[in-house]
Short mmCIF file of C-alpha atoms and ligand atoms in Angstrom, two decimals:
data_model
loop_
_atom_site.label_atom_id
_atom_site.label_comp_id
_atom_site.label_asym_id
_atom_site.label_seq_id
_atom_site.Cartn_x
_atom_site.Cartn_y
_atom_site.Cartn_z
CA MET R 13 110.22 79.22 96.90
CA LEU R 14 110.67 79.39 93.31
CA ILE R 15 111.95 83.04 91.68
CA ILE R 16 110.91 83.56 88.29
CA LYS R 17 112.22 86.88 86.60
CA SER R 18 111.62 86.29 82.98
CA VAL R 19 107.62 87.22 81.74
CA ASP R 20 107.39 84.78 79.63
CA GLU R 21 108.63 81.53 81.71
CA MET R 22 106.09 83.47 84.55
CA LYS R 23 103.25 83.13 82.03
CA ARG R 24 104.07 78.92 80.69
CA HIS R 25 104.28 78.44 85.11
CA MET R 26 101.35 79.91 85.92
CA LYS R 27 99.39 77.96 82.88
CA ASP R 28 100.20 74.99 84.35
CA ILE R 29 99.09 75.64 87.88
CA LYS R 30 95.70 76.42 86.06
CA LYS R 31 95.30 73.44 84.62
CA GLN R 32 95.96 71.36 87.73
CA GLY R 33 93.08 73.40 89.13
CA ARG R 34 95.28 75.20 92.39
CA SER R 35 94.05 78.09 93.40
CA ILE R 36 96.02 81.35 93.21
CA GLY R 37 96.37 84.04 95.83
CA PHE R 38 98.27 87.27 94.06
CA VAL R 39 99.69 90.13 95.84
CA PRO R 40 101.99 92.49 93.99
CA THR R 41 104.41 94.72 95.39
CA MET R 42 107.40 97.38 94.36
CA GLY R 43 109.51 95.62 96.84
CA TYR R 44 112.00 96.59 100.22
CA LEU R 45 109.05 94.84 102.31
CA HIS R 46 107.84 95.36 105.86
CA GLU R 47 104.89 93.79 107.98
CA GLY R 48 102.71 95.62 106.05
CA HIS R 49 103.80 93.23 102.95
CA MET R 50 103.91 90.72 105.07
CA SER R 51 100.24 90.94 106.11
CA LEU R 52 99.25 90.52 103.24
CA ILE R 53 101.21 87.43 101.95
CA LYS R 54 100.57 85.61 104.92
CA ARG R 55 96.50 86.11 104.40
CA ALA R 56 96.75 85.04 100.60
CA ARG R 57 99.06 82.11 102.19
CA GLY R 58 96.07 81.23 104.64
CA GLU R 59 93.52 81.67 101.82
CA ASN R 60 95.04 79.99 98.97
CA GLU R 61 96.70 76.84 97.50
CA VAL R 62 99.34 78.74 95.38
CA VAL R 63 101.04 81.73 96.23
CA VAL R 64 102.67 84.52 94.16
CA VAL R 65 104.01 88.12 95.20
CA SER R 66 105.72 90.11 92.46
CA VAL R 67 108.61 92.77 93.27
CA PHE R 68 108.46 95.28 90.71
CA VAL R 69 108.99 99.24 90.85
CA ASN R 70 106.94 100.64 88.00
CA PRO R 71 108.10 103.14 86.00
CA THR R 72 104.88 104.45 84.77
CA GLN R 73 103.29 105.34 88.15
CA PHE R 74 105.90 107.66 88.74
CA GLY R 75 105.88 111.19 88.01
CA PRO R 76 109.12 112.56 86.22
CA ASN R 77 110.31 114.51 89.34
CA GLU R 78 109.59 111.30 91.76
CA ASP R 79 111.58 109.11 93.56
CA TYR R 80 111.65 106.18 90.99
CA GLU R 81 115.32 106.21 90.60
CA ARG R 82 115.96 105.87 94.75
CA TYR R 83 113.34 104.18 95.62
CA PRO R 84 114.57 101.60 97.95
CA ARG R 85 115.30 98.46 96.69
CA ASP R 86 117.39 94.44 98.19
CA GLU R 87 116.15 92.03 96.57
CA GLU R 88 118.18 89.53 98.55
CA ARG R 89 116.37 90.63 102.10
CA ASP R 90 112.97 90.77 99.44
CA LYS R 91 113.61 87.11 98.84
CA LYS R 92 114.08 85.83 102.33
CA MET R 93 111.06 87.78 103.62
CA CYS R 94 108.64 86.07 100.64
CA GLU R 95 109.70 83.00 101.89
CA GLU R 96 109.20 83.77 105.12
CA ALA R 97 105.47 84.52 105.18
CA GLY R 98 104.85 81.41 102.60
CA CYS R 99 105.81 82.82 99.08
CA ASP R 100 105.82 80.45 96.83
CA ILE R 101 106.53 82.27 93.55
CA LEU R 102 108.15 85.42 93.59
CA PHE R 103 107.86 86.72 90.20
CA MET R 104 111.06 89.35 89.34
CA PRO R 105 110.63 90.88 86.00
CA ASN R 106 112.89 93.88 84.90
CA LYS R 107 111.34 96.77 83.67
CA ASP R 108 112.40 96.02 79.63
CA ASP R 109 110.87 93.41 80.17
CA MET R 110 107.41 94.61 81.43
CA TYR R 111 107.67 97.26 79.00
CA ARG R 112 109.11 95.74 75.89
CA GLU R 113 110.01 98.21 72.93
CA ASN R 114 106.73 99.79 71.24
CA TYR R 115 104.95 100.01 74.07
CA SER R 116 101.76 101.65 73.86
CA THR R 117 99.52 100.55 75.98
CA TYR R 118 97.37 102.01 79.20
CA VAL R 119 94.46 101.45 81.41
CA GLU R 120 92.51 104.86 83.10
CA VAL R 121 90.03 104.46 85.08
CA TYR R 122 88.05 107.53 85.55
CA GLY R 123 86.18 109.06 88.48
CA LEU R 124 88.40 107.69 91.04
CA THR R 125 91.45 108.95 89.59
CA GLU R 126 90.96 113.12 89.43
CA GLY R 127 90.90 113.84 92.97
CA LEU R 128 93.77 112.90 96.53
CA CYS R 129 96.67 111.45 95.53
CA GLY R 130 95.40 111.60 91.60
CA ALA R 131 95.20 115.36 91.45
CA LYS R 132 99.09 115.65 93.28
CA ARG R 133 100.63 112.77 91.16
CA PRO R 134 99.48 113.02 87.59
CA GLY R 135 99.50 110.19 85.24
CA HIS R 136 99.77 108.04 88.47
CA PHE R 137 96.96 105.80 88.79
CA ARG R 138 97.35 105.35 84.70
CA GLY R 139 100.51 103.90 85.48
CA VAL R 140 98.84 101.75 88.71
CA ALA R 141 96.12 100.73 86.44
CA THR R 142 98.35 99.72 83.42
CA ILE R 143 101.20 97.43 85.47
CA VAL R 144 98.66 95.60 87.59
CA THR R 145 96.36 94.74 84.32
CA LYS R 146 99.78 93.34 82.95
CA LEU R 147 100.38 91.51 86.07
CA PHE R 148 97.07 90.15 86.60
CA ASN R 149 97.33 88.59 82.91
CA ILE R 150 100.30 87.27 83.92
CA VAL R 151 99.61 85.21 86.88
CA LYS R 152 95.85 84.78 86.23
CA PRO R 153 94.83 85.05 89.96
CA ASP R 154 91.71 84.33 91.42
CA ARG R 155 92.22 86.32 94.09
CA ALA R 156 94.50 89.43 94.75
CA TYR R 157 95.76 91.33 98.36
CA PHE R 158 95.79 95.06 98.51
CA GLY R 159 96.32 97.42 102.08
CA GLN R 160 93.77 99.50 103.09
CA LYS R 161 96.83 102.00 103.25
CA ASP R 162 97.10 102.98 99.47
CA ALA R 163 92.71 103.34 99.94
CA GLN R 164 92.68 105.25 96.79
CA GLN R 165 94.86 102.63 94.78
CA LEU R 166 92.02 99.65 96.10
CA ALA R 167 89.11 102.14 94.90
CA VAL R 168 90.83 102.55 91.83
CA ILE R 169 91.81 98.71 91.38
CA LYS R 170 88.65 97.11 92.79
CA ARG R 171 86.53 99.84 90.34
CA MET R 172 89.08 98.33 86.81
CA VAL R 173 88.46 94.64 88.21
CA LYS R 174 84.51 95.07 87.66
CA ASP R 175 84.55 97.03 84.80
CA LEU R 176 86.77 95.14 82.74
CA ASP R 177 85.00 92.25 83.75
CA PHE R 178 88.26 90.83 85.33
CA ASP R 179 87.45 86.99 87.44
CA ILE R 180 89.40 88.05 90.36
CA GLU R 181 88.46 89.08 94.12
CA ILE R 182 89.81 91.72 95.61
CA VAL R 183 90.99 91.96 98.63
CA GLY R 184 91.97 94.61 100.61
CA CYS R 185 93.77 94.21 103.96
CA GLU R 186 93.84 96.04 106.91
CA ILE R 187 96.94 99.25 107.58
CA VAL R 188 99.61 97.76 109.07
CA ARG R 189 101.41 100.19 111.66
CA ASP R 190 104.42 100.81 113.91
CA VAL R 191 104.56 100.66 117.92
CA ASP R 192 103.87 104.22 117.20
CA GLY R 193 100.99 104.58 115.13
CA LEU R 194 103.03 105.36 112.12
CA ALA R 195 101.76 103.42 108.53
CA LEU R 196 104.31 101.28 107.23
CA SER R 197 105.94 101.80 104.26
CA SER R 198 108.99 101.81 102.50
CA ARG R 199 109.78 105.52 101.69
CA ASN R 200 109.51 105.36 105.89
CA THR R 201 114.01 104.76 105.01
CA TYR R 202 114.30 107.89 103.54
CA LEU R 203 112.94 110.30 106.98
CA SER R 204 115.34 111.78 109.11
CA GLU R 205 115.40 110.82 112.66
CA GLU R 206 114.51 113.85 113.54
CA GLU R 207 111.15 113.27 110.92
CA ARG R 208 110.80 110.27 112.03
CA LYS R 209 110.66 111.45 115.04
CA GLN R 210 107.17 113.72 113.88
CA ALA R 211 105.37 111.66 111.62
CA PRO R 212 103.40 109.81 113.97
CA ILE R 213 101.16 112.88 114.59
CA LEU R 214 99.59 111.23 111.25
CA TYR R 215 98.00 109.04 112.69
CA LYS R 216 97.22 110.52 115.63
CA SER R 217 95.56 113.30 113.86
CA LEU R 218 93.11 111.33 112.21
CA LEU R 219 92.57 109.36 115.64
CA LYS R 220 91.58 112.77 116.97
CA ALA R 221 89.09 113.46 114.00
CA LYS R 222 87.62 110.21 114.56
CA GLU R 223 86.97 110.93 118.34
CA GLU R 224 85.17 114.05 117.27
CA ILE R 225 83.04 111.98 114.23
CA GLU R 226 82.24 109.68 117.94
CA LYS R 227 81.56 112.72 119.70
CA GLY R 228 78.92 113.73 116.87
CA GLU R 229 81.15 116.37 114.94
CA ARG R 230 79.73 116.25 111.61
CA ALA R 231 81.36 119.62 109.76
CA SER R 232 84.25 118.19 107.54
CA GLU R 233 85.45 121.71 107.64
CA LYS R 234 86.00 121.60 111.21
CA LEU R 235 87.31 117.88 111.17
CA ILE R 236 89.75 119.11 108.22
CA ASP R 237 91.36 122.43 110.21
CA LEU R 238 91.38 120.13 113.39
CA ILE R 239 93.69 117.54 111.79
CA LYS R 240 95.59 120.60 109.96
CA THR R 241 96.21 122.32 113.00
CA THR R 242 98.04 119.03 115.39
CA ILE R 243 99.74 118.16 112.05
CA LEU R 244 101.01 121.74 111.95
CA GLU R 245 102.36 121.51 115.03
CA MET R 246 105.33 119.33 114.00
CA PRO R 247 107.74 121.55 111.94
CA ASP R 248 108.90 120.16 109.33
CA ALA R 249 105.07 118.98 108.15
CA GLN R 250 103.96 120.52 105.11
CA ILE R 251 100.41 119.67 104.30
CA ASP R 252 99.89 118.40 100.68
CA TYR R 253 96.21 117.32 101.62
CA ILE R 254 93.60 116.16 104.17
CA GLU R 255 90.30 115.81 102.54
CA ILE R 256 86.80 113.54 104.09
CA VAL R 257 85.69 111.93 100.86
CA ASN R 258 82.46 108.71 100.37
CA ASN R 259 84.52 106.04 100.97
CA GLU R 260 83.20 104.16 98.13
CA THR R 261 83.42 107.72 95.26
CA LEU R 262 85.88 109.28 96.58
CA LYS R 263 84.14 112.46 95.86
CA PRO R 264 85.08 114.98 98.59
CA ILE R 265 81.63 115.37 101.34
CA GLU R 266 80.66 118.81 103.55
CA LYS R 267 78.67 116.06 105.87
CA VAL R 268 80.42 113.15 107.57
CA GLU R 269 77.40 110.42 106.70
CA GLY R 270 77.67 106.70 105.67
CA GLU R 271 81.27 105.36 105.07
CA VAL R 272 84.08 108.02 104.97
CA LEU R 273 87.58 107.50 104.27
CA ILE R 274 89.51 110.53 105.86
CA ALA R 275 92.23 110.94 104.05
CA LEU R 276 95.79 112.59 103.84
CA ALA R 277 99.19 113.35 102.47
CA VAL R 278 102.19 114.71 104.37
CA LYS R 279 105.19 115.64 103.33
CA PHE R 280 108.37 115.93 105.96
CA GLY R 281 111.44 117.07 104.10
CA LYS R 282 111.80 115.93 100.61
CA THR R 283 109.40 112.25 101.80
CA ARG R 284 105.88 112.47 101.05
CA LEU R 285 103.55 109.77 103.59
CA ILE R 286 99.71 109.43 103.15
CA ASP R 287 97.84 107.58 105.70
CA ASN R 288 94.45 107.61 106.02
CA MET R 289 91.06 106.07 108.76
CA ALA R 290 87.43 104.65 107.12
CA VAL R 291 85.43 105.52 109.37
CA ARG R 292 81.42 104.27 109.31
CA VAL R 293 78.78 106.73 110.93
P1 AMP H 28 103.81 98.45 97.50
O1 AMP H 28 105.44 98.12 97.40
O2 AMP H 28 103.64 100.56 98.75
O3 AMP H 28 103.28 99.17 96.33
O4 AMP H 28 102.58 98.26 98.42
C1 AMP H 28 102.47 97.10 97.62
C2 AMP H 28 101.21 96.53 98.43
O5 AMP H 28 101.35 96.54 99.89
C3 AMP H 28 99.77 97.42 98.18
O6 AMP H 28 98.83 96.71 98.34
C4 AMP H 28 99.75 98.10 99.78
O7 AMP H 28 98.51 99.00 99.75
C5 AMP H 28 100.66 97.20 100.55
N1 AMP H 28 101.33 97.89 102.32
C6 AMP H 28 101.84 98.59 102.11
N2 AMP H 28 101.69 99.26 103.35
C7 AMP H 28 100.98 98.40 103.56
C8 AMP H 28 101.04 99.28 105.43
N3 AMP H 28 101.73 99.48 105.94
N4 AMP H 28 99.45 98.30 105.64
C9 AMP H 28 99.09 97.13 104.81
N5 AMP H 28 99.25 97.08 103.39
C10 AMP H 28 100.45 97.99 102.74
#
């Protein structure tokens, strides 16, 4: 596995690979890798001749009071895991090389970014769309892999790729969960032992809602109430949002029909966790 840190070197290298006509699969990450990331890398491995993973904690997607500084980092472990999953090129740029002096260009995706996490994290998706655009221009992938875990991010990237005519196939990948149902996330490491015990309630509450839908319930309000009461059984849970939206427009719906997304964000202590479930009616 080749490790490249310089943006210019990465551009040169990817240009050469492109010339050889080999297909390139790309998995952008912020590192501190887990089985969720590994599933994306393995999928990319199965579908492309060259697999590129990036590890970059992107400062522009963090708000001023968020966890940019304390976001978990472990380069050596990430290198090992990437190699194990079948990565060919690991791109680990530093922030000053990605955002050079006088950096002043940002990508905004309107319509999909105002609600859900966008409402709670102003500027977050602008940072995401900007860094993903930059990475796409550097890596020039044929396919890029994103987790359904970050459902709004996946929708935003799909829309951006369509709107800006990127010639890249966006592949959405299933959520990988721990045995007790908690969606894997680099941020789970912030949870205290007690909070970690309570956190699987998020998945359980989503499953409960799905069961109710299967039994015939269609009123979003009732389903949201059910999720809320279930989650609030846990003493340390503080709800950030619970919403039922159309899976494509991400707009809230009153009645469950078609492709819907049940999405939530809940804090345990200082740690904000997100989870979601797509349901087709
Ligand atoms: P992150 O490092 O958190 O920015 O995530 C990098 C990519 O991995 C994103 O496309 C995430 O959606 C995806 N990802 C993170 N956690 C999971 C998970 N538990 N299952 C599937 N994909 C995930």
